[in-house]
Amino acid sequence: GDSVTQMEGPVTLSEEAFLTINCTYTATGYPSLFWYVQYPGEGLQLLLKATKADDKGSNKGFEATYRKETTSFHLEKGSVQVSDSAVYFCAPSYSGGGADGLTFGKGTHLIIQP
Amino acid sequence: NAGVTQTPKFQVLKTGQSMTLQCAQDMNHNSMYWYRQDPGMGLRLIYYSASEGTTDKGEVPNGYNVSRLNKREFSLRLESAAPSQTSVYFCASSESGWETQYFGPGTRLLVL
């Protein structure tokens, strides 16, 4: 079944706006949490990750905090740029979970307008 | 390092034809994965290989077979292509199970 829920899109913002993309996951065990980004015509690449509760992952101005109490890993950026336009995937990863070990959210298409 | 490479980049098949998608990684990773990406569906796991010599079914394995040829290579075979298999296919690898995955550029497959 679904183990991760993220807001779908498209999400359209103006340059320099504040960004939040919500992600919640099923609280089965203690997964590592990932955000991947996919630029047009490319494969996914790791944006940031957090491996335990209260950890904050950060990269390229993006941040996300592992919130065990709310089973969330929301992605934020204070001032987005046109170059941030991409699809963002939230992915909890349960070590030893077999085929269910890694589930990707359906992706959030972000469009940043100049 | 080339990372994860996939061939071909694009392929058109007729219903019933067969083909093999190739994937190779040069990062000495143990685990490799095949996904398909469809609009509105996100990424869905087809098969994965936790280590050389092992393969396991993912969420959507029907109509596909895989071979972990060696530690570097993991191929995906469509024995009799169907229009429902029109998709973008991604191969990925990771050092060990369910750690950070590194993705190839994808193969766009169109089945007519």
Short mmCIF file of C-alpha atoms in Angstrom, two decimals:
data_model
loop_
_atom_site.label_atom_id
_atom_site.label_comp_id
_atom_site.label_asym_id
_atom_site.label_seq_id
_atom_site.Cartn_x
_atom_site.Cartn_y
_atom_site.Cartn_z
CA GLY A 1 0.00 0.00 0.00
CA ASP A 2 0.94 3.66 -0.07
CA SER A 3 3.53 4.54 2.50
CA VAL A 4 4.20 8.12 1.47
CA THR A 5 1.93 11.02 0.62
CA GLN A 6 3.15 14.23 -0.92
CA MET A 7 1.33 17.16 -2.40
CA GLU A 8 0.94 16.78 -6.11
CA GLY A 9 1.13 19.65 -8.46
CA PRO A 10 1.86 21.50 -10.37
CA VAL A 11 2.95 24.08 -7.85
CA THR A 12 3.59 27.44 -9.49
CA LEU A 13 5.52 30.16 -7.67
CA SER A 14 7.23 33.39 -8.53
CA GLU A 15 10.98 33.73 -8.24
CA GLU A 16 12.16 34.49 -4.67
CA ALA A 17 8.98 33.06 -3.13
CA PHE A 18 9.05 30.72 -0.13
CA LEU A 19 8.54 27.07 -0.93
CA THR A 20 7.05 24.26 1.10
CA ILE A 21 6.31 20.82 -0.31
CA ASN A 22 4.60 18.57 2.21
CA CYS A 23 5.47 14.93 2.69
CA THR A 24 4.12 12.45 5.24
CA TYR A 25 4.98 8.78 5.53
CA THR A 26 3.59 5.68 7.16
CA ALA A 27 5.06 5.23 10.62
CA THR A 28 6.35 1.68 10.27
CA GLY A 29 9.68 1.45 11.96
CA TYR A 30 12.29 4.16 11.58
CA PRO A 31 12.98 4.84 7.93
CA SER A 32 15.65 7.01 6.44
CA LEU A 33 14.02 9.87 4.57
CA PHE A 34 15.05 11.21 1.19
CA TRP A 35 14.13 13.97 -1.20
CA TYR A 36 15.08 13.40 -4.82
CA VAL A 37 14.85 15.92 -7.65
CA GLN A 38 14.30 15.26 -11.34
CA TYR A 39 15.18 17.98 -13.84
CA PRO A 40 13.55 17.83 -17.28
CA GLY A 41 14.79 14.93 -19.38
CA GLU A 42 17.01 13.52 -16.64
CA GLY A 43 17.00 10.78 -14.05
CA LEU A 44 16.43 11.41 -10.37
CA GLN A 45 19.23 12.66 -8.16
CA LEU A 46 19.51 12.95 -4.43
CA LEU A 47 18.66 16.39 -3.08
CA LEU A 48 18.96 15.73 0.65
CA LYS A 49 18.36 13.09 3.29
CA ALA A 50 17.94 12.52 7.02
CA THR A 51 18.48 9.25 8.80
CA LYS A 52 17.07 9.76 12.27
CA ALA A 53 14.53 11.79 14.17
CA ASP A 54 15.16 15.56 14.39
CA ASP A 55 17.94 15.37 11.80
CA LYS A 56 17.87 18.17 9.24
CA GLY A 57 18.99 17.50 5.70
CA SER A 58 20.08 20.46 3.58
CA ASN A 59 21.46 21.12 0.12
CA LYS A 60 21.32 23.94 -2.44
CA GLY A 61 19.27 26.09 -0.05
CA PHE A 62 16.66 23.37 0.48
CA GLU A 63 16.00 21.96 3.95
CA ALA A 64 13.86 19.23 5.47
CA THR A 65 13.60 18.03 9.07
CA TYR A 66 12.81 14.46 10.12
CA ARG A 67 9.73 14.83 12.33
CA LYS A 68 9.00 11.49 13.95
CA GLU A 69 6.07 12.78 16.00
CA THR A 70 4.18 13.93 12.91
CA THR A 71 5.77 11.39 10.50
CA SER A 72 6.64 14.21 8.15
CA PHE A 73 9.60 15.40 6.09
CA HIS A 74 8.49 18.65 4.49
CA LEU A 75 10.79 20.28 1.97
CA GLU A 76 11.40 24.04 2.29
CA LYS A 77 13.39 26.73 0.56
CA GLY A 78 13.41 30.37 1.51
CA SER A 79 13.82 31.91 -1.94
CA VAL A 80 13.26 29.82 -5.04
CA GLN A 81 14.90 30.40 -8.41
CA VAL A 82 13.81 29.59 -11.94
CA SER A 83 16.48 26.89 -11.98
CA ASP A 84 14.61 25.07 -9.17
CA SER A 85 11.85 24.15 -11.62
CA ALA A 86 11.76 20.36 -11.51
CA VAL A 87 9.84 17.40 -10.09
CA TYR A 88 10.51 16.59 -6.43
CA PHE A 89 10.05 13.14 -4.91
CA CYS A 90 9.80 12.24 -1.25
CA ALA A 91 11.00 8.71 -0.44
CA PRO A 92 11.11 6.91 2.89
CA SER A 93 13.49 3.98 2.95
CA TYR A 94 13.09 1.06 5.35
CA SER A 95 16.30 -0.95 5.62
CA GLY A 96 15.64 -4.63 5.31
CA GLY A 97 12.19 -3.97 3.95
CA GLY A 98 12.53 -6.02 0.80
CA ALA A 99 10.50 -4.82 -2.15
CA ASP A 100 8.62 -2.47 0.15
CA GLY A 101 11.83 -0.98 1.43
CA LEU A 102 11.74 2.11 -0.73
CA THR A 103 8.61 3.84 -1.93
CA PHE A 104 8.56 7.05 -3.88
CA GLY A 105 5.82 9.60 -3.59
CA LYS A 106 4.09 10.50 -6.83
CA GLY A 107 6.18 13.61 -7.26
CA THR A 108 5.48 17.34 -7.06
CA HIS A 109 6.00 19.33 -10.22
CA LEU A 110 7.39 22.75 -9.28
CA ILE A 111 7.29 25.62 -11.75
CA ILE A 112 9.08 28.85 -10.90
CA GLN A 113 8.16 31.88 -12.97
CA PRO A 114 10.55 34.82 -13.41
CA ASN B 1 33.13 7.92 -13.34
CA ALA B 2 30.18 7.52 -15.67
CA GLY B 3 27.89 6.55 -12.78
CA VAL B 4 24.85 4.63 -14.05
CA THR B 5 24.49 4.21 -17.80
CA GLN B 6 21.48 2.90 -19.70
CA THR B 7 21.00 1.82 -23.28
CA PRO B 8 19.15 2.52 -25.43
CA LYS B 9 17.95 6.05 -24.73
CA PHE B 10 14.83 5.64 -26.82
CA GLN B 11 13.11 2.65 -28.43
CA VAL B 12 9.96 2.03 -30.41
CA LEU B 13 8.55 -1.50 -30.44
CA LYS B 14 5.55 -3.17 -31.98
CA THR B 15 3.23 -5.20 -29.79
CA GLY B 16 4.67 -8.66 -29.26
CA GLN B 17 8.28 -7.77 -29.95
CA SER B 18 10.95 -8.41 -27.36
CA MET B 19 13.84 -6.30 -26.19
CA THR B 20 16.40 -5.97 -23.43
CA LEU B 21 17.22 -2.76 -21.62
CA GLN B 22 20.80 -2.60 -20.46
CA CYS B 23 22.11 -0.96 -17.31
CA ALA B 24 25.63 -0.73 -15.92
CA GLN B 25 27.19 1.05 -12.95
CA ASP B 26 30.83 1.75 -12.20
CA MET B 27 30.51 2.63 -8.50
CA ASN B 28 31.00 -0.92 -7.20
CA HIS B 29 27.50 -0.85 -5.75
CA ASN B 30 25.92 -4.01 -4.44
CA SER B 31 22.26 -3.20 -5.08
CA MET B 32 20.57 -2.36 -8.36
CA TYR B 33 16.99 -1.51 -9.28
CA TRP B 34 14.64 -1.12 -12.22
CA TYR B 35 11.76 1.37 -12.08
CA ARG B 36 9.15 2.60 -14.48
CA GLN B 37 7.82 6.14 -14.43
CA ASP B 38 4.37 6.95 -15.72
CA PRO B 39 2.46 10.25 -15.55
CA GLY B 40 0.62 10.62 -12.25
CA MET B 41 2.06 7.36 -10.91
CA GLY B 42 5.47 8.38 -9.68
CA LEU B 43 8.17 5.72 -9.75
CA ARG B 44 7.23 2.08 -9.35
CA LEU B 45 9.73 -0.66 -8.63
CA ILE B 46 9.77 -3.47 -11.19
CA TYR B 47 12.62 -5.64 -9.90
CA TYR B 48 15.61 -5.19 -7.69
CA SER B 49 18.81 -7.02 -6.94
CA ALA B 50 20.11 -6.69 -3.42
CA SER B 51 23.44 -8.21 -4.36
CA GLU B 52 25.12 -10.06 -7.17
CA GLY B 53 23.32 -13.33 -7.83
CA THR B 54 20.00 -12.33 -6.30
CA THR B 55 16.89 -10.75 -7.78
CA ASP B 56 13.48 -10.03 -6.31
CA LYS B 57 10.15 -8.79 -7.59
CA GLY B 58 9.01 -5.28 -6.91
CA GLU B 59 5.59 -3.72 -7.15
CA VAL B 60 4.97 -4.27 -10.89
CA PRO B 61 6.99 -7.28 -12.15
CA ASN B 62 4.46 -8.81 -14.55
CA GLY B 63 5.67 -8.88 -18.15
CA TYR B 64 9.32 -8.37 -17.22
CA ASN B 65 12.36 -10.48 -16.43
CA VAL B 66 15.75 -9.42 -15.13
CA SER B 67 19.29 -10.69 -15.07
CA ARG B 68 22.03 -9.59 -12.72
CA LEU B 69 24.84 -10.50 -15.08
CA ASN B 70 27.61 -9.50 -12.69
CA LYS B 71 28.10 -6.83 -10.05
CA ARG B 72 28.12 -4.06 -12.66
CA GLU B 73 25.26 -5.00 -14.94
CA PHE B 74 21.52 -5.47 -14.46
CA SER B 75 19.34 -5.98 -17.52
CA LEU B 76 15.57 -5.81 -17.93
CA ARG B 77 13.87 -7.92 -20.58
CA LEU B 78 10.44 -7.54 -22.12
CA GLU B 79 9.58 -10.88 -23.73
CA SER B 80 6.41 -9.77 -25.50
CA ALA B 81 5.89 -6.03 -25.37
CA ALA B 82 2.44 -4.57 -24.78
CA PRO B 83 1.21 -0.98 -25.15
CA SER B 84 0.78 -0.84 -21.36
CA GLN B 85 4.56 -1.09 -21.11
CA THR B 86 4.99 2.27 -22.80
CA SER B 87 6.88 4.19 -20.15
CA VAL B 88 10.19 5.69 -19.10
CA TYR B 89 12.44 3.11 -17.47
CA PHE B 90 15.08 4.02 -14.93
CA CYS B 91 17.87 1.91 -13.58
CA ALA B 92 19.44 2.81 -10.24
CA SER B 93 22.12 1.50 -7.93
CA SER B 94 23.09 1.91 -4.30
CA GLU B 95 25.96 0.80 -2.13
CA SER B 96 23.67 -1.38 -0.08
CA GLY B 97 19.99 -1.98 0.22
CA TRP B 98 17.83 1.09 0.40
CA GLU B 99 20.62 3.64 0.83
CA THR B 100 21.00 6.65 -1.46
CA GLN B 101 20.19 5.57 -4.99
CA TYR B 102 21.97 6.81 -8.10
CA PHE B 103 19.88 6.90 -11.24
CA GLY B 104 20.64 6.50 -14.90
CA PRO B 105 19.29 8.92 -17.52
CA GLY B 106 16.39 6.65 -18.45
CA THR B 107 15.09 4.77 -21.48
CA ARG B 108 11.94 6.02 -23.20
CA LEU B 109 10.00 3.07 -24.56
CA LEU B 110 7.03 3.36 -26.89
CA VAL B 111 5.06 0.21 -27.69
CA LEU B 112 2.69 0.53 -30.63
#
